[in-house]
Short mmCIF file of C-alpha atoms (C1' of nucleotides) in Angstrom, two decimals:
data_model
loop_
_atom_site.label_atom_id
_atom_site.label_comp_id
_atom_site.label_asym_id
_atom_site.label_seq_id
_atom_site.Cartn_x
_atom_site.Cartn_y
_atom_site.Cartn_z
CA UNK A 26 -0.31 -0.33 0.08
CA UNK A 27 1.56 3.49 -0.96
CA UNK A 28 0.76 6.88 -0.40
CA UNK A 29 -2.30 7.65 0.94
CA UNK A 30 -4.05 3.86 -0.74
CA UNK A 31 -7.53 4.33 0.52
CA UNK A 32 -8.16 0.86 0.72
CA UNK A 33 -6.65 -1.22 3.09
CA UNK A 34 -8.30 -1.31 6.65
CA UNK A 35 -5.20 -2.31 9.22
CA UNK A 36 -6.00 -5.64 10.94
CA UNK A 37 -3.57 -5.86 13.49
CA UNK A 38 -3.54 -7.21 16.17
CA UNK A 39 -0.53 -6.36 19.06
CA UNK A 40 1.41 -9.58 19.48
CA UNK A 41 -1.36 -11.19 21.92
CA UNK A 42 1.18 -12.06 24.42
CA UNK A 43 1.83 -16.07 24.52
CA UNK A 44 -1.22 -17.15 22.68
CA UNK A 45 -0.02 -16.12 19.05
CA UNK A 46 3.19 -16.30 17.42
CA UNK A 47 2.67 -13.61 14.93
CA UNK A 48 0.69 -10.82 14.28
CA UNK A 49 -2.63 -10.75 12.45
CA UNK A 50 -1.61 -10.02 9.29
CA UNK A 51 -2.61 -10.88 5.70
CA UNK A 52 1.46 -12.01 5.17
CA UNK A 53 0.90 -14.74 7.98
CA UNK A 54 -2.68 -16.27 6.97
CA UNK A 55 -2.66 -20.15 6.40
CA UNK A 56 0.28 -20.87 7.85
CA UNK A 57 0.64 -24.40 9.93
CA UNK A 58 2.60 -23.94 13.42
CA UNK A 59 5.70 -25.18 11.93
CA UNK A 60 6.14 -22.70 9.47
CA UNK A 61 4.53 -19.85 12.13
CA UNK A 62 7.44 -21.37 14.53
CA UNK A 63 10.16 -20.91 11.81
CA UNK A 64 8.84 -17.57 11.09
CA UNK A 65 8.77 -16.30 14.41
CA UNK A 66 12.57 -17.16 14.46
CA UNK A 67 13.40 -14.81 12.17
CA UNK A 68 11.17 -12.05 12.29
CA UNK A 69 11.49 -9.83 15.11
CA UNK A 70 10.36 -6.01 16.73
CA UNK A 71 12.58 -3.58 15.28
CA UNK A 72 12.38 -0.10 17.18
CA UNK A 73 13.40 2.95 15.06
CA UNK A 74 13.52 6.56 16.29
CA UNK A 75 11.93 9.64 15.01
CA UNK A 76 13.77 10.00 11.47
CA UNK A 77 15.80 7.32 11.36
CA UNK A 78 16.45 5.09 8.09
CA UNK A 79 14.60 1.94 8.34
CA UNK A 80 17.85 -0.59 7.63
CA UNK A 81 19.27 -3.31 9.72
CA UNK A 82 22.70 -3.28 9.93
CA UNK A 83 22.93 -1.00 6.52
CA UNK A 84 21.06 -3.64 4.52
CA UNK A 85 16.97 -3.10 3.45
CA UNK A 86 14.54 -4.89 5.65
CA UNK A 87 10.99 -6.49 5.13
CA UNK A 88 8.56 -6.45 7.63
CA UNK A 89 5.12 -5.08 8.71
CA UNK A 90 4.33 -1.69 10.83
CA UNK A 91 3.23 -2.40 14.27
CA UNK A 92 3.04 1.29 15.43
CA UNK A 93 4.35 4.72 14.07
CA UNK A 94 4.13 5.59 10.16
CA UNK A 95 7.25 5.29 7.49
CA UNK A 96 7.76 7.89 4.84
CA UNK A 97 9.96 6.64 1.53
CA UNK A 98 12.02 8.99 0.63
CA UNK A 99 14.07 9.10 -2.43
CA UNK A 100 17.22 11.24 -2.89
CA UNK A 101 18.60 12.53 -5.94
CA UNK A 102 21.09 14.89 -5.65
CA UNK A 103 20.89 17.49 -3.16
CA UNK A 104 17.12 17.23 -2.73
CA UNK A 105 14.53 14.79 -0.93
CA UNK A 106 11.27 13.77 -2.07
CA UNK A 107 8.85 12.18 -0.17
CA UNK A 108 7.16 9.79 -2.49
CA UNK A 109 4.97 7.74 0.01
CA UNK A 110 3.72 6.63 3.20
CA UNK A 111 3.40 3.81 5.00
CA UNK A 112 0.89 3.47 8.32
CA UNK A 113 0.27 0.72 10.65
CA UNK A 114 -0.34 -2.36 9.17
CA UNK A 115 1.37 -1.32 6.10
CA UNK A 116 3.55 -4.17 4.32
CA UNK A 117 7.58 -2.64 4.15
CA UNK A 118 9.09 -4.12 1.32
CA UNK A 119 12.41 -3.24 -0.28
CA UNK A 120 10.63 -2.09 -3.05
CA UNK A 121 12.30 -4.60 -5.79
CA UNK A 122 15.80 -5.16 -6.84
CA UNK A 123 16.50 -1.17 -8.61
CA UNK A 124 16.29 0.23 -5.01
CA UNK A 125 17.46 3.47 -6.94
CA UNK A 126 17.76 5.65 -4.13
CA UNK A 127 14.57 5.30 -2.37
CA UNK A 128 14.72 4.55 1.72
CA UNK A 129 12.41 4.38 4.02
CA UNK A 130 12.42 6.52 7.25
CA UNK A 131 10.78 6.58 10.28
CA UNK A 132 8.44 9.80 10.75
CA UNK A 133 7.96 8.52 14.71
CA UNK A 134 8.57 6.08 17.02
CA UNK A 135 8.07 3.16 15.05
CA UNK A 136 8.40 -0.69 15.65
CA UNK A 137 8.46 -3.10 12.79
CA UNK A 138 7.75 -6.76 12.84
CA UNK A 139 10.26 -7.98 10.14
CA UNK A 140 13.69 -9.12 9.26
CA UNK A 141 16.27 -8.54 6.59
CA UNK A 142 15.65 -8.86 3.13
CA UNK A 143 17.96 -11.68 2.91
CA UNK A 144 16.87 -13.75 5.63
CA UNK A 145 13.01 -12.93 3.96
CA UNK A 146 14.10 -14.14 0.73
CA UNK A 147 15.81 -17.46 2.40
CA UNK A 148 12.29 -17.68 4.34
CA UNK A 149 10.40 -17.14 0.55
CA UNK A 150 11.87 -20.40 -0.31
CA UNK A 151 11.14 -22.37 2.45
CA UNK A 152 7.75 -21.36 3.04
CA UNK A 153 6.04 -21.50 -0.07
CA UNK A 154 2.80 -20.55 1.45
CA UNK A 155 4.65 -17.43 2.52
CA UNK A 156 5.42 -16.36 -0.81
CA UNK A 157 2.32 -17.07 -1.88
CA UNK A 158 0.90 -14.04 0.90
CA UNK A 159 3.66 -11.92 -0.25
CA UNK A 160 2.91 -12.27 -3.83
CA UNK A 161 -0.53 -11.20 -3.24
CA UNK A 162 0.11 -8.91 -1.13
CA UNK A 163 2.61 -7.60 -3.34
CA UNK A 164 0.34 -7.15 -6.23
CA UNK A 165 -2.22 -6.19 -4.30
CA UNK A 166 -0.15 -2.96 -3.78
CA UNK A 167 0.52 -2.77 -7.03
CA UNK A 168 -3.01 -2.24 -8.27
CA UNK A 169 -3.44 0.12 -5.35
CA UNK A 170 -0.33 1.82 -6.27
CA UNK A 171 -1.46 2.25 -9.93
CA UNK A 172 -5.14 3.33 -8.52
CA UNK A 173 -3.39 5.85 -6.62
CA UNK A 174 -1.21 7.67 -8.98
CA UNK A 175 -3.71 7.20 -11.72
CA UNK A 176 -6.25 9.50 -9.91
CA UNK A 177 -3.18 11.53 -8.26
CA UNK A 178 -2.31 12.97 -11.66
CA UNK A 179 -5.69 14.12 -12.49
CA UNK A 180 -6.43 15.19 -8.68
CA UNK A 181 -6.49 19.09 -7.99
CA UNK A 182 -5.22 20.36 -4.50
CA UNK A 183 -8.06 20.10 -2.42
CA UNK A 184 -8.65 16.77 -3.23
CA UNK A 185 -5.50 15.80 -2.92
CA UNK A 186 -5.30 17.41 0.62
CA UNK A 187 -8.29 15.66 1.66
CA UNK A 188 -7.43 12.30 0.62
CA UNK A 189 -4.16 12.36 2.63
CA UNK A 190 -6.27 13.58 5.64
CA UNK A 191 -8.38 10.69 5.42
CA UNK A 192 -5.49 8.37 5.04
CA UNK A 193 -4.25 9.87 8.14
CA UNK A 194 -7.25 9.54 9.70
CA UNK A 195 -7.25 5.74 10.24
CA UNK A 196 -4.15 6.41 12.42
CA UNK A 197 -5.64 8.86 15.21
CA UNK A 198 -3.23 9.31 18.52
CA UNK A 199 -4.13 6.87 21.06
CA UNK A 200 -6.20 8.31 23.93
CA UNK A 201 -6.95 11.80 22.06
CA UNK A 202 -10.37 10.61 20.64
CA UNK A 203 -10.51 11.72 16.97
CA UNK A 204 -7.19 14.11 17.05
CA UNK A 205 -4.58 13.09 14.12
CA UNK A 206 -0.99 14.10 13.82
CA UNK A 207 0.12 15.02 10.00
CA UNK A 208 3.29 13.47 11.12
CA UNK A 209 4.94 15.58 7.99
CA UNK A 210 5.54 19.60 7.75
CA UNK A 211 3.76 21.42 5.01
CA UNK A 212 6.64 21.28 2.54
CA UNK A 213 7.16 17.07 2.67
CA UNK A 214 3.20 17.10 2.27
CA UNK A 215 3.63 19.04 -0.83
CA UNK A 216 6.29 16.93 -1.90
CA UNK A 217 4.39 13.79 -1.56
CA UNK A 218 1.19 15.33 -3.33
CA UNK A 219 2.87 16.94 -5.80
CA UNK A 220 1.88 20.78 -4.52
CA UNK A 221 3.75 23.60 -3.00
CA UNK A 222 4.12 24.05 0.49
CA UNK A 223 2.21 27.47 0.44
CA UNK A 224 -0.75 25.90 -1.44
CA UNK A 225 -1.13 22.94 0.93
CA UNK A 226 -1.11 25.32 3.76
CA UNK A 227 -3.93 27.24 1.95
CA UNK A 228 -6.13 24.31 1.38
CA UNK A 229 -5.29 22.85 5.03
CA UNK A 230 -6.56 26.61 6.49
CA UNK A 231 -9.66 26.12 3.84
CA UNK A 232 -10.84 23.17 5.33
CA UNK A 233 -10.09 24.56 9.06
CA UNK A 234 -12.19 28.04 8.04
CA UNK A 235 -15.12 25.56 6.40
CA UNK A 236 -15.43 23.99 9.69
CA UNK A 237 -14.34 20.72 8.13
CA UNK A 238 -11.53 19.97 10.66
CA UNK A 239 -9.49 21.65 13.86
CA UNK A 240 -6.41 22.75 14.16
CA UNK A 241 -5.14 22.31 17.48
CA UNK A 242 -1.07 22.92 16.19
CA UNK A 243 -0.20 22.80 12.60
CA UNK A 244 0.52 19.60 12.46
CA UNK A 245 -2.12 18.43 14.77
CA UNK A 246 -5.80 18.36 13.77
CA UNK A 247 -9.21 16.93 14.31
CA UNK A 248 -11.59 15.76 11.63
CA UNK A 249 -14.97 17.52 12.28
CA UNK A 250 -16.79 16.68 9.16
CA UNK A 251 -15.59 13.26 7.38
CA UNK A 252 -18.13 13.39 5.38
CA UNK A 253 -17.21 16.54 3.63
CA UNK A 254 -13.48 15.58 3.29
CA UNK A 255 -14.72 12.51 1.56
CA UNK A 256 -16.98 14.60 -0.59
CA UNK A 257 -13.50 16.85 -1.32
CA UNK A 258 -11.33 14.09 -2.38
CA UNK A 259 -13.79 13.88 -5.75
CA UNK A 260 -13.62 9.90 -6.10
CA UNK A 261 -17.19 9.71 -6.18
CA UNK A 262 -18.18 11.98 -8.89
CA UNK A 263 -15.50 11.71 -10.95
CA UNK A 264 -17.51 10.95 -13.89
CA UNK A 265 -15.69 13.27 -16.11
CA UNK A 266 -16.73 11.18 -19.25
CA UNK A 267 -13.83 10.55 -21.14
CA UNK A 268 -13.68 8.03 -24.05
CA UNK B 14 6.13 -2.20 -16.06
CA UNK B 15 3.15 0.25 -16.46
CA UNK B 16 2.47 3.26 -18.90
CA UNK B 17 5.63 4.71 -20.09
CA UNK B 18 8.21 2.86 -18.06
CA UNK B 19 11.07 4.11 -19.17
CA UNK B 20 13.49 1.25 -18.06
CA UNK B 21 12.91 -2.32 -19.12
CA UNK B 22 14.55 -3.00 -22.40
CA UNK B 23 12.20 -5.91 -24.42
CA UNK B 24 14.25 -9.18 -24.56
CA UNK B 25 11.98 -11.37 -26.54
CA UNK B 26 13.02 -13.50 -28.60
CA UNK B 27 10.55 -14.73 -31.20
CA UNK B 28 9.97 -18.04 -30.34
CA UNK B 29 13.02 -19.71 -31.77
CA UNK B 30 11.55 -22.49 -33.78
CA UNK B 31 12.14 -26.15 -32.32
CA UNK B 32 15.22 -24.80 -29.96
CA UNK B 33 13.13 -23.31 -27.54
CA UNK B 34 9.87 -23.68 -25.53
CA UNK B 35 9.26 -20.53 -24.38
CA UNK B 36 10.53 -17.55 -25.38
CA UNK B 37 14.02 -15.50 -23.53
CA UNK B 38 11.82 -13.47 -20.85
CA UNK B 39 12.91 -12.88 -17.61
CA UNK B 40 9.63 -15.03 -16.27
CA UNK B 41 11.13 -18.00 -17.43
CA UNK B 42 14.58 -17.81 -16.63
CA UNK B 43 16.78 -20.39 -14.55
CA UNK B 44 13.90 -23.20 -15.53
CA UNK B 45 15.38 -27.08 -15.88
CA UNK B 46 13.96 -28.76 -18.94
CA UNK B 47 10.98 -30.63 -17.24
CA UNK B 48 9.98 -27.14 -16.02
CA UNK B 49 9.91 -25.33 -19.45
CA UNK B 50 7.96 -28.60 -20.93
CA UNK B 51 5.21 -28.13 -18.01
CA UNK B 52 4.72 -24.38 -18.96
CA UNK B 53 4.80 -25.06 -22.74
CA UNK B 54 2.36 -27.59 -22.13
CA UNK B 55 -0.17 -24.45 -20.34
CA UNK B 56 0.74 -21.74 -22.41
CA UNK B 57 0.32 -20.67 -25.75
CA UNK B 58 0.15 -17.87 -27.92
CA UNK B 59 -3.15 -16.09 -28.08
CA UNK B 60 -3.58 -13.28 -30.77
CA UNK B 61 -6.62 -10.61 -30.88
CA UNK B 62 -7.91 -7.88 -32.92
CA UNK B 63 -7.56 -4.41 -32.29
CA UNK B 64 -10.17 -3.27 -29.47
CA UNK B 65 -10.31 -6.76 -28.17
CA UNK B 66 -10.25 -7.33 -24.58
CA UNK B 67 -7.60 -9.27 -23.53
CA UNK B 68 -9.69 -12.47 -21.78
CA UNK B 69 -9.77 -16.18 -22.12
CA UNK B 70 -13.96 -17.10 -22.13
CA UNK B 71 -14.31 -14.47 -20.40
CA UNK B 72 -11.62 -14.59 -17.61
CA UNK B 73 -8.12 -12.50 -17.35
CA UNK B 74 -5.34 -13.64 -18.44
CA UNK B 75 -1.49 -13.94 -17.41
CA UNK B 76 1.44 -13.90 -20.14
CA UNK B 77 4.28 -12.16 -22.07
CA UNK B 78 3.27 -9.83 -25.20
CA UNK B 79 5.22 -11.61 -28.47
CA UNK B 80 3.64 -8.49 -30.62
CA UNK B 81 1.77 -5.52 -30.50
CA UNK B 82 0.49 -3.47 -27.80
CA UNK B 83 -2.34 -3.51 -24.97
CA UNK B 84 -3.93 -0.33 -23.44
CA UNK B 85 -4.88 -1.02 -19.75
CA UNK B 86 -8.31 1.05 -19.60
CA UNK B 87 -10.73 1.16 -16.38
CA UNK B 88 -14.29 1.86 -16.71
CA UNK B 89 -16.03 3.79 -14.57
CA UNK B 90 -19.63 5.16 -15.16
CA UNK B 91 -19.70 5.68 -18.79
CA UNK B 92 -16.57 7.68 -19.18
CA UNK B 93 -13.49 4.98 -19.94
CA UNK B 94 -10.00 5.70 -18.84
CA UNK B 95 -6.77 4.31 -20.24
CA UNK B 96 -4.71 4.30 -17.62
CA UNK B 97 -1.72 2.16 -18.74
CA UNK B 98 0.24 1.39 -21.60
CA UNK B 99 1.98 -2.26 -21.91
CA UNK B 100 4.25 -2.75 -25.14
CA UNK B 101 6.35 -6.07 -26.12
CA UNK B 102 8.14 -7.61 -23.90
CA UNK B 103 6.08 -6.27 -21.05
CA UNK B 104 4.24 -8.79 -18.61
CA UNK B 105 0.62 -8.86 -18.64
CA UNK B 106 -0.88 -9.74 -15.29
CA UNK B 107 -4.23 -9.42 -14.06
CA UNK B 108 -3.45 -6.81 -11.65
CA UNK B 109 -4.20 -8.54 -8.87
CA UNK B 110 -7.26 -9.47 -6.46
CA UNK B 111 -9.38 -6.41 -7.10
CA UNK B 112 -9.18 -6.16 -10.65
CA UNK B 113 -11.91 -2.96 -9.76
CA UNK B 114 -12.99 -2.66 -13.63
CA UNK B 115 -9.41 -1.96 -15.06
CA UNK B 116 -9.23 -4.14 -18.45
CA UNK B 117 -6.60 -4.66 -20.74
CA UNK B 118 -7.41 -4.31 -24.52
CA UNK B 119 -5.39 -5.10 -27.89
CA UNK B 120 -4.54 -1.94 -29.23
CA UNK B 121 -3.24 -3.34 -32.51
CA UNK B 122 -2.88 -7.01 -33.90
CA UNK B 123 -1.68 -8.34 -30.76
CA UNK B 124 0.38 -11.68 -29.61
CA UNK B 125 0.50 -13.02 -26.18
CA UNK B 126 2.34 -15.98 -25.00
CA UNK B 127 0.46 -16.64 -21.90
CA UNK B 128 -2.76 -18.73 -20.42
CA UNK B 129 -5.58 -17.91 -18.00
CA UNK B 130 -4.82 -16.73 -14.76
CA UNK B 131 -6.22 -19.49 -13.11
CA UNK B 132 -4.22 -22.00 -14.87
CA UNK B 133 -1.28 -19.37 -13.71
CA UNK B 134 -2.18 -19.72 -10.72
CA UNK B 135 -1.70 -23.66 -10.62
CA UNK B 136 1.41 -23.41 -12.43
CA UNK B 137 2.93 -21.19 -9.62
CA UNK B 138 2.33 -23.79 -7.02
CA UNK B 139 3.81 -26.72 -8.96
CA UNK B 140 6.93 -24.64 -10.67
CA UNK B 141 8.86 -22.71 -7.46
CA UNK B 142 11.23 -21.40 -10.09
CA UNK B 143 8.62 -19.38 -11.74
CA UNK B 144 7.12 -18.34 -8.32
CA UNK B 145 10.41 -16.30 -8.02
CA UNK B 146 10.10 -15.30 -11.32
CA UNK B 147 6.74 -13.69 -11.23
CA UNK B 148 7.56 -12.23 -7.60
CA UNK B 149 10.65 -10.30 -9.10
CA UNK B 150 8.84 -9.05 -11.89
CA UNK B 151 5.58 -8.16 -9.77
CA UNK B 152 7.85 -6.52 -7.38
CA UNK B 153 9.95 -4.68 -10.45
CA UNK B 154 6.81 -3.28 -11.78
CA UNK B 155 5.54 -2.10 -8.41
CA UNK B 156 8.92 0.23 -8.22
CA UNK B 157 8.60 1.35 -11.67
CA UNK B 158 4.77 1.89 -11.47
CA UNK B 159 5.72 4.26 -8.24
CA UNK B 160 8.75 5.78 -9.97
CA UNK B 161 6.39 6.68 -13.07
CA UNK B 162 3.69 8.14 -11.01
CA UNK B 163 5.72 9.65 -8.73
CA UNK B 164 7.26 11.85 -11.37
CA UNK B 165 4.12 12.02 -13.87
CA UNK B 166 2.29 13.99 -11.27
CA UNK B 167 4.97 16.70 -10.98
CA UNK B 168 5.74 16.71 -14.92
CA UNK B 169 4.81 18.94 -17.02
CA UNK B 170 2.73 18.46 -19.98
CA UNK B 171 5.57 18.40 -22.65
CA UNK B 172 7.43 16.40 -20.36
CA UNK B 173 4.62 13.75 -20.35
CA UNK B 174 4.16 13.77 -24.35
CA UNK B 175 8.22 13.41 -24.54
CA UNK B 176 8.47 10.72 -22.51
CA UNK B 177 5.46 8.82 -24.04
CA UNK B 178 6.92 9.26 -27.36
CA UNK B 179 10.43 7.71 -26.18
CA UNK B 180 9.00 4.71 -24.65
CA UNK B 181 7.06 4.24 -27.83
CA UNK B 182 10.18 4.75 -29.75
CA UNK B 183 11.25 1.26 -28.44
CA UNK B 184 8.67 0.08 -30.51
CA UNK B 185 9.24 1.08 -34.04
CA UNK B 186 7.23 -0.69 -37.16
CA UNK B 187 8.97 -3.17 -38.30
CA UNK B 188 10.80 -2.49 -41.64
CA UNK B 189 10.28 1.73 -42.00
CA UNK B 190 13.46 2.87 -40.71
CA UNK B 191 12.40 4.70 -36.83
CA UNK B 192 8.98 5.25 -37.67
CA UNK B 193 6.86 4.81 -35.02
CA UNK B 194 2.78 4.18 -34.56
CA UNK B 195 1.80 6.13 -31.13
CA UNK B 196 -0.71 3.33 -31.46
CA UNK B 197 -3.39 5.97 -29.64
CA UNK B 198 -5.46 8.89 -30.19
CA UNK B 199 -4.93 12.25 -29.02
CA UNK B 200 -7.88 12.05 -26.75
CA UNK B 201 -6.54 8.46 -25.37
CA UNK B 202 -3.43 10.12 -25.00
CA UNK B 203 -4.49 12.62 -22.62
CA UNK B 204 -6.39 10.34 -21.01
CA UNK B 205 -3.08 8.24 -20.16
CA UNK B 206 -1.24 11.21 -19.63
CA UNK B 207 -3.70 13.11 -17.51
CA UNK B 208 -4.09 16.02 -20.20
CA UNK B 209 -6.47 17.13 -22.43
CA UNK B 210 -6.77 16.16 -25.75
CA UNK B 211 -5.79 19.94 -27.41
CA UNK B 212 -2.82 20.07 -25.08
CA UNK B 213 -1.28 16.79 -26.46
CA UNK B 214 -2.40 18.08 -29.97
CA UNK B 215 -0.62 21.20 -29.65
CA UNK B 216 2.78 19.32 -27.51
CA UNK B 217 3.11 16.93 -30.56
CA UNK B 218 2.95 19.91 -33.06
CA UNK B 219 5.06 21.81 -31.22
CA UNK B 220 7.76 18.93 -31.25
CA UNK B 221 6.84 19.21 -34.78
CA UNK B 222 7.58 22.59 -35.21
CA UNK B 223 10.77 22.30 -33.17
CA UNK B 224 12.83 19.68 -35.64
CA UNK B 225 12.46 17.17 -32.84
CA UNK B 226 10.07 14.96 -34.71
CA UNK B 227 8.24 14.66 -37.86
CA UNK B 228 4.62 13.79 -38.85
CA UNK B 229 3.99 11.18 -41.28
CA UNK B 230 0.19 11.56 -40.36
CA UNK B 231 -1.72 12.04 -36.81
CA UNK B 232 -0.59 8.89 -35.35
CA UNK B 233 2.70 7.87 -37.47
CA UNK B 234 5.55 9.76 -36.52
CA UNK B 235 9.41 9.60 -36.62
CA UNK B 236 12.06 10.59 -34.16
CA UNK B 237 14.51 13.08 -35.30
CA UNK B 238 16.39 14.37 -32.53
CA UNK B 239 16.50 11.83 -29.70
CA UNK B 240 18.71 13.72 -27.74
CA UNK B 241 16.42 16.88 -27.76
CA UNK B 242 13.33 14.44 -26.38
CA UNK B 243 15.31 13.13 -23.89
CA UNK B 244 16.07 16.34 -22.38
CA UNK B 245 12.34 17.20 -22.83
CA UNK B 246 11.41 14.82 -20.83
CA UNK B 247 13.76 16.83 -18.06
CA UNK B 248 14.23 13.68 -15.87
CA UNK B 249 17.71 14.77 -15.99
CA UNK B 250 17.61 18.25 -14.06
CA UNK B 251 14.72 17.65 -11.64
CA UNK B 252 16.89 18.92 -9.27
CA UNK B 253 14.24 21.09 -7.89
CA UNK B 254 15.98 20.75 -4.12
CA UNK B 255 13.04 19.63 -1.79
CA UNK B 256 14.29 19.00 1.70
"C1'" DC C 19 -20.73 12.37 -51.55
"C1'" DG C 20 -22.22 12.93 -46.95
"C1'" DA C 21 -21.96 11.88 -41.86
"C1'" DC C 22 -18.65 10.67 -38.36
"C1'" DT C 23 -14.88 10.80 -35.82
"C1'" DT C 24 -10.51 12.45 -34.65
"C1'" DG C 25 -7.23 16.51 -35.16
"C1'" DT C 26 -5.80 21.98 -35.19
"C1'" DT C 27 -6.17 26.47 -33.96
"C1'" DG C 28 -7.33 30.67 -31.03
"C1'" DA C 29 -9.11 33.01 -27.54
"C1'" DC C 30 -10.34 33.43 -22.93
"C1'" DC C 31 -9.84 31.63 -17.69
"C1'" DT C 32 -8.64 29.45 -13.76
"C1'" DA C 33 -5.73 26.52 -10.76
"C1'" DG C 34 -1.82 26.47 -8.12
"C1'" DC C 35 3.27 28.21 -8.72
"C1'" DT C 36 6.65 32.04 -7.81
"C1'" DC C 37 8.10 35.52 -5.04
"C1'" DA C 38 8.06 38.00 -1.10
"C1'" DA C 39 6.97 39.83 3.53
"C1'" DC C 40 5.99 38.22 7.70
"C1'" DA C 41 3.97 35.50 12.35
"C1'" DA C 42 4.63 31.64 15.32
"C1'" DT C 43 7.29 28.24 17.13
"C1'" DA C 44 11.20 25.74 18.41
"C1'" DG C 45 15.83 25.41 20.26
"C1'" DT C 46 20.18 27.57 22.37
"C1'" DG C 47 23.31 29.91 25.13
"C1'" DG C 48 23.98 33.69 28.51
"C1'" DC D 6 14.53 33.74 32.27
"C1'" DC D 7 15.45 36.55 28.39
"C1'" DA D 8 17.05 37.69 23.96
"C1'" DC D 9 18.64 35.45 19.23
"C1'" DT D 10 17.96 32.02 15.51
"C1'" DA D 11 16.52 28.65 12.86
"C1'" DT D 12 12.84 26.44 11.06
"C1'" DT D 13 8.03 26.24 9.93
"C1'" DG D 14 3.91 27.71 8.78
"C1'" DT D 15 0.70 31.77 6.83
"C1'" DT D 16 -1.01 35.28 3.98
"C1'" DG D 17 -0.98 38.61 -0.28
"C1'" DA D 18 0.19 39.69 -5.16
"C1'" DG D 19 1.33 38.72 -9.44
"C1'" DC D 20 2.15 35.05 -13.64
"C1'" DT D 21 1.76 31.07 -16.26
"C1'" DA D 22 0.42 26.47 -17.67
"C1'" DG D 23 -2.65 24.17 -19.19
"C1'" DG D 24 -7.72 23.32 -19.20
"C1'" DT D 25 -12.31 25.11 -21.48
"C1'" DC D 26 -15.32 26.61 -25.10
"C1'" DA D 27 -15.67 26.77 -29.86
"C1'" DA D 28 -14.84 27.17 -34.88
"C1'" DC D 29 -13.26 24.47 -38.23
"C1'" DA D 30 -9.84 21.24 -40.93
"C1'" DA D 31 -8.66 16.34 -42.45
"C1'" DG D 32 -9.39 12.16 -42.94
"C1'" DT D 33 -12.45 7.69 -42.82
"C1'" DC D 34 -15.72 4.80 -43.81
"C1'" DG D 35 -20.66 3.66 -45.50
#
DNA sequence: CGACTTGTTGACCTAGCTCAACAATAGTGG
DNA sequence: CCACTATTGTTGAGCTAGGTCAACAAGTCG
């Protein structure tokens, strides 16, 4: 699931103590006890601080986000572009053979249940069922990514911002009722959505003035009128009839 | 590889008669004779006419394009959007579990070496090596798609059109030296690139006037100055320094 | 030949970028 | 604690790429 993918409702059970070896995630469905055991031996929870690159001894990793959030950033020259956002329950994958400078970075204190890409490859060979699950996830992600970016290329600024807020609203700050953390500066939101910082700021303020959201601090907001936000994404009436 | 993916140099050997069972494609590398045999039993060449949906008895198919080209179109309501382009050597995959109204359509007389998605699934279970290859391809495609759309969201109209022409220039009409077929109407190119028909027309004409391309008919063009086109894609100096 | 699809061109308008000033916030060292 | 600086966010005033509307040309197919 890439940036803002609207589909996947996160379904992570927080490692229920002694009863389950693995979190409840699509990656692990349908595995027998022995297979689960094998995976549990290799996988473990890794924690990253805000801003830390998601690497295990300098190598990429594969896993499932348990808490926190990641940004996929791409370095080209001096500049840095945010090209994707991964939230709780999303699969972290090393983005294919050609990593091409794209790197995952923690946006918060983040816990990932996973292992190194290398070990994961070995696991895939050993556990065919895991391979099928992984393939499904990657294929689904491909589909979602395609869909998302196809829309993104055609969305207006307010539509993009609404989509992002909606995606983030799945993940509210624990405790504080409905309050969500944007996690990113205006500049990085812009980089993610293909907009300029100023435009992002204007759109967020516009939603605030319209009473759709409430701003507590620049990065902490609360959604007041979810229906309005959904409408603002423009996902429904995109019937611009093209041949 | 999705729409316009710039990377993948097609490497398809045209089923060299009796010596090779399978075409030379990344999907089939590293397979033993028995495995190749097994796959060759299931896979076969299917031909589609211009405009035909890529289906086998109404079901989606998986395969490798041998000649011709496909468009990925998405029906929403009445309208039809072109959301991707697959050329010779590209993998045709059923786009994940949720096909969500996206369908492949032949743009030309097109030959695909493949089988139904269902049979392919069975094959994957039988031939682990095929599964690994397929996983690699899907992961690579995911990566390429992500990269492509990330850029697309930020590219200007001339940059988008230049990218498309460059992608298509890999596939020149056999015989006619360097002449390429756009395969799509202006409207559909617009739909693919997120531009309006008029804008596409203007950009193509601009390239023509600048002497970068030569127009023989609206859909048949020849690239005169490839370097200029490459420059026009803006891929190189995209150092807009963002944090 | 006439009807229909596809492409071209011009005139205009608007969303979002650019530039620029300024406000709010968070550190930091005295 | 306060000044001092750096980062991040806000707001306004133009400017421009590309969308919109509209007329027309060029193929194309019966």
